Amino acid sequence: MKRSVSFVHKYLRSSKKFPHIWCPGCGIGIFMQALIRVIDQIGYSKDDIVLISGIGCSGRLPVYVDFNTLHTTHGRALTFATGMKLAKPRLKVITIMGDGDAIAIGGNHLIHAARRNVEIAAFVLNNNVYGMTGGQCSPTTPYGASTTSSPYGNLEPVFDICRVVEAAGAAFVARSTVYHTPLLERLISKALQKKGFAMVEVITQCVTYYGRWLELGSPVEMMKWQRDNAIPVEKARRLDEEALKDKIVIGVLADKEKPSYHEEYQKLLQQKFKV
Ligand code: SF4
């Protein structure tokens, strides 16, 4: 236990930026540990990594880790990340976004980063709600769910983030929950090493503004719900739409080889300007 704590601390700005703002039982910390473990396993140096976020609870993650980091404006993490990858192609560029940040305010940027196939590892932490601003309805809030901005029930259908990103042209699309940590780590590893735009949707729990508001129980109970409602993609392919209703399909949903925008851009620079 001591070893694992000191191992993670190597990557944290523990003497400057803590205590963190996350509520006890929030899933963002589980994702952060998984990301750190994978970065360490792959063997990136701290200087190889650029971690970029927008605004929201998950947007605080880059503040706490000792990489090159940018905490940017709401929904705009991918615009900064695209510029960063084109200007400094040797760096491993990672974005951390929440569901509101990525698919509502930043929805257009998400679609076009996927379409361009920019080499960015994008992690969307989907907790079904706007946590930091007080629990308002987001594009992934389930139909009928009560939130602070939909007290009588949400009337909007849910956006399937993975389908949108796959249809837009991303090279790699996958989903996990924070309960399925070994799978989550495998998917993070694949995304970090993918040549092209790689998006992993991470289903996580907002225990305060979603779980408490909807009386979903303790953080442990919310994670048990993830365990009981997740279906591996291989099994899901054999089921019809009715059987998949309200289920979380986890695993690799798309994995394609295609030229990334960054590679094309480098070729163009060589052809036109011999650089
Ligand atoms: Fe996590 Fe929700 Fe608390 Fe934000 S408000 S830190 S998402 S539990």
Coordinates of C-alpha atoms and ligand atoms in Angstrom, one line a residue:
M1 CA 0.0 0.0 0.0
K2 CA 2.8 2.4 1.0
R3 CA 4.6 1.7 -2.3
S4 CA 1.5 2.4 -4.4
V5 CA 0.8 5.7 -2.6
S6 CA 4.4 6.9 -3.0
F7 CA 4.4 5.8 -6.7
V8 CA 1.4 8.0 -7.5
H9 CA 2.8 10.9 -5.5
K10 CA 5.8 11.0 -7.9
Y11 CA 3.3 12.3 -10.5
L12 CA 1.3 14.7 -8.3
R13 CA 1.8 18.3 -7.5
S14 CA 1.1 17.3 -3.9
S15 CA 3.0 20.1 -2.2
K16 CA 1.4 22.9 -4.3
K17 CA -2.1 22.1 -5.4
F18 CA -3.7 19.9 -2.8
P19 CA -6.2 19.4 -1.2
H20 CA -8.1 18.7 -4.4
I21 CA -11.7 19.8 -4.9
W22 CA -13.3 16.4 -5.7
C23 CA -16.0 15.0 -3.4
P24 CA -15.3 11.8 -1.5
G25 CA -16.4 8.9 -3.7
C26 CA -16.1 10.8 -7.0
G27 CA -14.8 8.6 -9.8
I28 CA -12.4 11.1 -11.3
G29 CA -9.7 10.2 -8.9
I30 CA -9.9 6.5 -10.0
F31 CA -9.4 7.6 -13.6
M32 CA -6.5 9.9 -12.6
Q33 CA -4.7 7.0 -10.9
A34 CA -5.3 4.7 -13.9
L35 CA -3.9 7.3 -16.2
I36 CA -0.8 7.8 -14.1
R37 CA -0.2 4.0 -13.9
V38 CA -0.5 3.6 -17.7
I39 CA 1.8 6.6 -18.4
D40 CA 4.4 5.1 -16.0
Q41 CA 4.1 1.6 -17.5
I42 CA 4.5 2.9 -21.1
G43 CA 7.6 4.8 -19.8
Y44 CA 6.8 8.3 -21.0
S45 CA 8.9 11.0 -19.2
K46 CA 6.9 13.8 -17.6
D47 CA 8.1 16.2 -20.2
D48 CA 6.7 14.0 -23.0
I49 CA 3.2 14.6 -21.9
V50 CA 0.9 17.6 -22.4
L51 CA -2.4 17.3 -20.5
I52 CA -5.1 19.7 -21.5
S53 CA -8.6 20.2 -20.1
G54 CA -11.6 22.5 -20.4
I55 CA -13.8 23.5 -17.5
G56 CA -15.6 21.2 -15.0
C57 CA -14.8 18.8 -12.2
S58 CA -12.7 16.6 -14.5
G59 CA -11.1 19.8 -15.9
R60 CA -9.3 20.2 -12.6
L61 CA -7.3 17.0 -13.2
P62 CA -4.3 18.6 -15.1
V63 CA -3.9 21.0 -12.2
Y64 CA -3.0 18.1 -9.9
V65 CA -0.4 16.2 -12.0
D66 CA 3.2 17.1 -12.7
F67 CA 3.2 17.1 -16.6
N68 CA 3.0 19.9 -19.0
T69 CA -0.5 21.1 -18.4
L70 CA -3.1 23.6 -19.7
H71 CA -6.4 24.3 -18.0
T72 CA -8.3 26.1 -20.8
T73 CA -11.8 27.5 -21.5
H74 CA -15.0 25.6 -21.5
G75 CA -15.4 23.1 -24.3
R76 CA -12.1 24.2 -26.0
A77 CA -9.6 21.6 -24.8
L78 CA -9.4 20.0 -28.2
T79 CA -8.7 23.3 -30.0
F80 CA -5.6 23.9 -27.8
A81 CA -4.7 20.3 -28.1
T82 CA -4.8 20.4 -32.0
G83 CA -2.5 23.5 -32.0
M84 CA -0.2 21.8 -29.5
K85 CA 0.1 18.6 -31.6
L86 CA 0.8 20.5 -34.8
A87 CA 3.4 22.8 -33.2
K88 CA 5.1 20.2 -31.1
P89 CA 4.5 16.8 -32.9
R90 CA 6.9 14.8 -30.7
L91 CA 4.7 15.4 -27.6
K92 CA 2.0 13.0 -26.4
V93 CA -1.1 15.2 -26.3
I94 CA -4.0 14.2 -24.0
T95 CA -7.3 15.9 -23.3
I96 CA -9.5 15.4 -20.3
M97 CA -13.1 16.5 -20.7
G98 CA -16.4 16.1 -19.0
D99 CA -19.6 15.2 -20.8
G100 CA -21.0 18.7 -20.9
D101 CA -17.5 20.1 -21.8
A102 CA -16.9 17.6 -24.6
I103 CA -20.3 17.0 -26.2
A104 CA -22.4 20.1 -25.5
I105 CA -20.2 23.3 -25.3
G106 CA -17.3 21.6 -27.1
G107 CA -19.4 19.3 -29.3
N108 CA -18.4 20.9 -32.6
H109 CA -14.7 20.7 -31.6
L110 CA -15.1 17.0 -30.7
I111 CA -16.7 16.2 -34.1
H112 CA -14.1 18.1 -36.1
A113 CA -11.1 16.7 -34.1
A114 CA -12.4 13.2 -34.8
R115 CA -13.1 14.1 -38.5
R116 CA -9.5 15.4 -39.0
N117 CA -8.2 12.4 -37.1
V118 CA -5.7 14.6 -35.1
E119 CA -3.4 12.5 -33.0
I120 CA -4.9 13.3 -29.6
A121 CA -5.8 10.8 -26.8
A122 CA -9.2 12.3 -25.7
F123 CA -10.8 11.0 -22.5
V124 CA -14.4 12.0 -21.9
L125 CA -15.4 11.5 -18.2
N126 CA -19.2 11.0 -18.5
N127 CA -21.0 11.4 -15.2
N128 CA -24.4 12.3 -16.8
V129 CA -24.6 15.8 -15.4
Y130 CA -22.9 19.2 -15.0
G131 CA -21.2 18.5 -11.6
M132 CA -19.2 21.7 -10.9
T133 CA -22.0 24.1 -11.7
G134 CA -24.6 22.4 -9.5
G135 CA -26.1 19.4 -11.2
Q136 CA -27.7 20.7 -14.4
C137 CA -28.9 18.4 -17.2
S138 CA -26.2 17.5 -19.8
P139 CA -26.5 15.8 -23.2
T140 CA -25.9 12.4 -21.5
T141 CA -28.5 12.8 -18.7
P142 CA -30.9 9.8 -19.1
Y143 CA -34.4 10.6 -20.5
G144 CA -36.7 11.2 -17.6
A145 CA -34.0 11.8 -15.0
S146 CA -34.6 14.7 -12.6
T147 CA -31.7 17.2 -12.3
T148 CA -31.5 20.7 -10.9
S149 CA -32.4 22.1 -14.3
S150 CA -35.0 19.4 -15.1
P151 CA -36.7 18.9 -11.7
Y152 CA -39.8 17.2 -13.4
G153 CA -37.6 14.9 -15.6
N154 CA -35.3 15.4 -18.6
L155 CA -37.2 15.4 -21.9
E156 CA -34.1 15.2 -24.1
P157 CA -32.8 12.0 -25.7
V158 CA -29.3 11.0 -24.7
F159 CA -26.3 11.6 -27.0
D160 CA -24.3 8.5 -27.5
I161 CA -20.8 10.0 -27.4
C162 CA -19.0 7.0 -28.9
R163 CA -21.4 6.7 -31.9
V164 CA -21.0 10.4 -32.6
V165 CA -17.2 10.3 -32.5
E166 CA -17.0 7.1 -34.5
A167 CA -19.3 8.4 -37.2
A168 CA -17.2 11.6 -37.4
G169 CA -14.1 9.6 -38.3
A170 CA -12.0 8.8 -35.2
A171 CA -9.4 6.1 -35.5
F172 CA -10.1 4.6 -32.1
V173 CA -13.3 4.7 -30.0
A174 CA -13.8 2.8 -26.7
R175 CA -15.7 2.8 -23.5
S176 CA -15.2 1.7 -19.9
T177 CA -16.5 2.5 -16.5
V178 CA -14.3 3.4 -13.5
Y179 CA -15.5 0.2 -11.9
H180 CA -13.7 -1.9 -14.6
T181 CA -10.3 -0.5 -13.9
P182 CA -8.2 -3.2 -15.6
L183 CA -10.2 -2.7 -18.8
L184 CA -9.9 1.1 -18.3
E185 CA -6.1 0.8 -18.1
R186 CA -5.9 -1.3 -21.3
L187 CA -8.1 1.2 -23.2
I188 CA -6.0 4.2 -21.9
S189 CA -2.9 2.4 -23.0
K190 CA -4.3 1.7 -26.5
A191 CA -5.5 5.3 -26.8
L192 CA -2.2 6.8 -25.8
Q193 CA -0.4 4.7 -28.4
K194 CA -2.8 5.1 -31.3
K195 CA -1.7 7.0 -34.4
G196 CA -4.8 9.2 -34.8
F197 CA -7.7 10.5 -32.8
A198 CA -8.5 8.1 -30.0
M199 CA -11.4 8.7 -27.7
V200 CA -12.3 6.8 -24.6
E201 CA -15.6 7.5 -22.9
V202 CA -15.2 6.8 -19.1
I203 CA -18.5 6.2 -17.3
T204 CA -18.0 7.6 -13.8
Q205 CA -20.1 8.6 -10.8
C206 CA -21.0 12.1 -9.7
V207 CA -22.0 11.1 -6.2
T208 CA -23.0 14.6 -5.1
Y209 CA -25.1 16.2 -7.8
Y210 CA -26.3 13.1 -9.6
G211 CA -26.2 10.2 -7.1
R212 CA -27.5 12.2 -4.1
W213 CA -30.1 14.1 -6.1
L214 CA -31.5 10.9 -7.6
E215 CA -31.1 8.9 -4.4
L216 CA -28.9 6.3 -6.1
G217 CA -27.1 5.4 -2.9
S218 CA -23.5 5.5 -1.8
P219 CA -20.5 5.7 -4.2
V220 CA -20.0 1.9 -3.7
E221 CA -23.6 1.3 -4.8
M222 CA -23.2 3.6 -7.8
M223 CA -20.1 1.6 -8.8
K224 CA -22.0 -1.7 -8.3
W225 CA -24.6 -0.3 -10.8
Q226 CA -21.8 0.2 -13.3
R227 CA -20.7 -3.4 -12.7
D228 CA -24.2 -4.8 -13.1
N229 CA -25.2 -2.8 -16.1
A230 CA -22.0 -3.1 -18.3
I231 CA -21.9 -5.6 -21.2
P232 CA -18.7 -6.4 -23.1
V233 CA -19.0 -5.3 -26.7
E234 CA -18.4 -8.9 -28.0
K235 CA -21.6 -10.0 -26.1
A236 CA -23.5 -6.9 -27.0
R237 CA -23.1 -7.6 -30.7
R238 CA -25.3 -10.7 -30.3
L239 CA -28.1 -8.8 -28.5
D240 CA -30.9 -6.7 -30.0
E241 CA -31.7 -3.1 -29.2
E242 CA -34.3 -3.9 -26.6
A243 CA -31.9 -6.1 -24.7
L244 CA -29.3 -3.4 -24.8
K245 CA -31.6 -0.7 -23.5
D246 CA -30.0 1.2 -20.5
K247 CA -26.9 -1.0 -20.7
I248 CA -23.3 0.3 -20.9
V249 CA -21.5 -1.4 -23.8
I250 CA -17.8 -1.5 -22.8
G251 CA -14.6 -2.4 -24.8
V252 CA -13.1 -1.3 -28.1
L253 CA -15.9 -0.1 -30.4
A254 CA -13.8 1.0 -33.3
D255 CA -10.1 0.6 -34.2
K256 CA -9.0 1.7 -37.7
E257 CA -5.7 2.5 -39.4
K258 CA -5.9 5.8 -41.2
P259 CA -3.6 8.7 -41.8
S260 CA -3.7 11.3 -39.0
Y261 CA -4.0 15.0 -39.7
H262 CA -0.6 15.5 -38.1
E263 CA 1.1 13.0 -40.5
E264 CA -0.5 14.7 -43.5
Y265 CA 0.5 18.1 -42.2
Q266 CA 4.1 17.0 -41.8
K267 CA 4.1 15.6 -45.4
L268 CA 2.7 18.8 -46.7
L269 CA 5.4 20.8 -45.0
Q270 CA 8.1 18.6 -46.5
Q271 CA 6.7 18.8 -50.0
K272 CA 6.1 22.5 -50.0
F273 CA 8.7 24.0 -47.8
K274 CA 11.3 21.1 -47.4
V275 CA 11.1 21.3 -43.6
Ligands
SF4_1 FE1 -17.2 14.5 -8.6 FE2 -19.7 15.3 -8.8 FE3 -18.2 16.1 -6.7 FE4 -17.8 17.0 -9.2 S1 -19.6 17.4 -7.9 S2 -16.2 16.3 -7.7 S3 -18.2 15.2 -10.4 S4 -18.9 14.0 -7.2

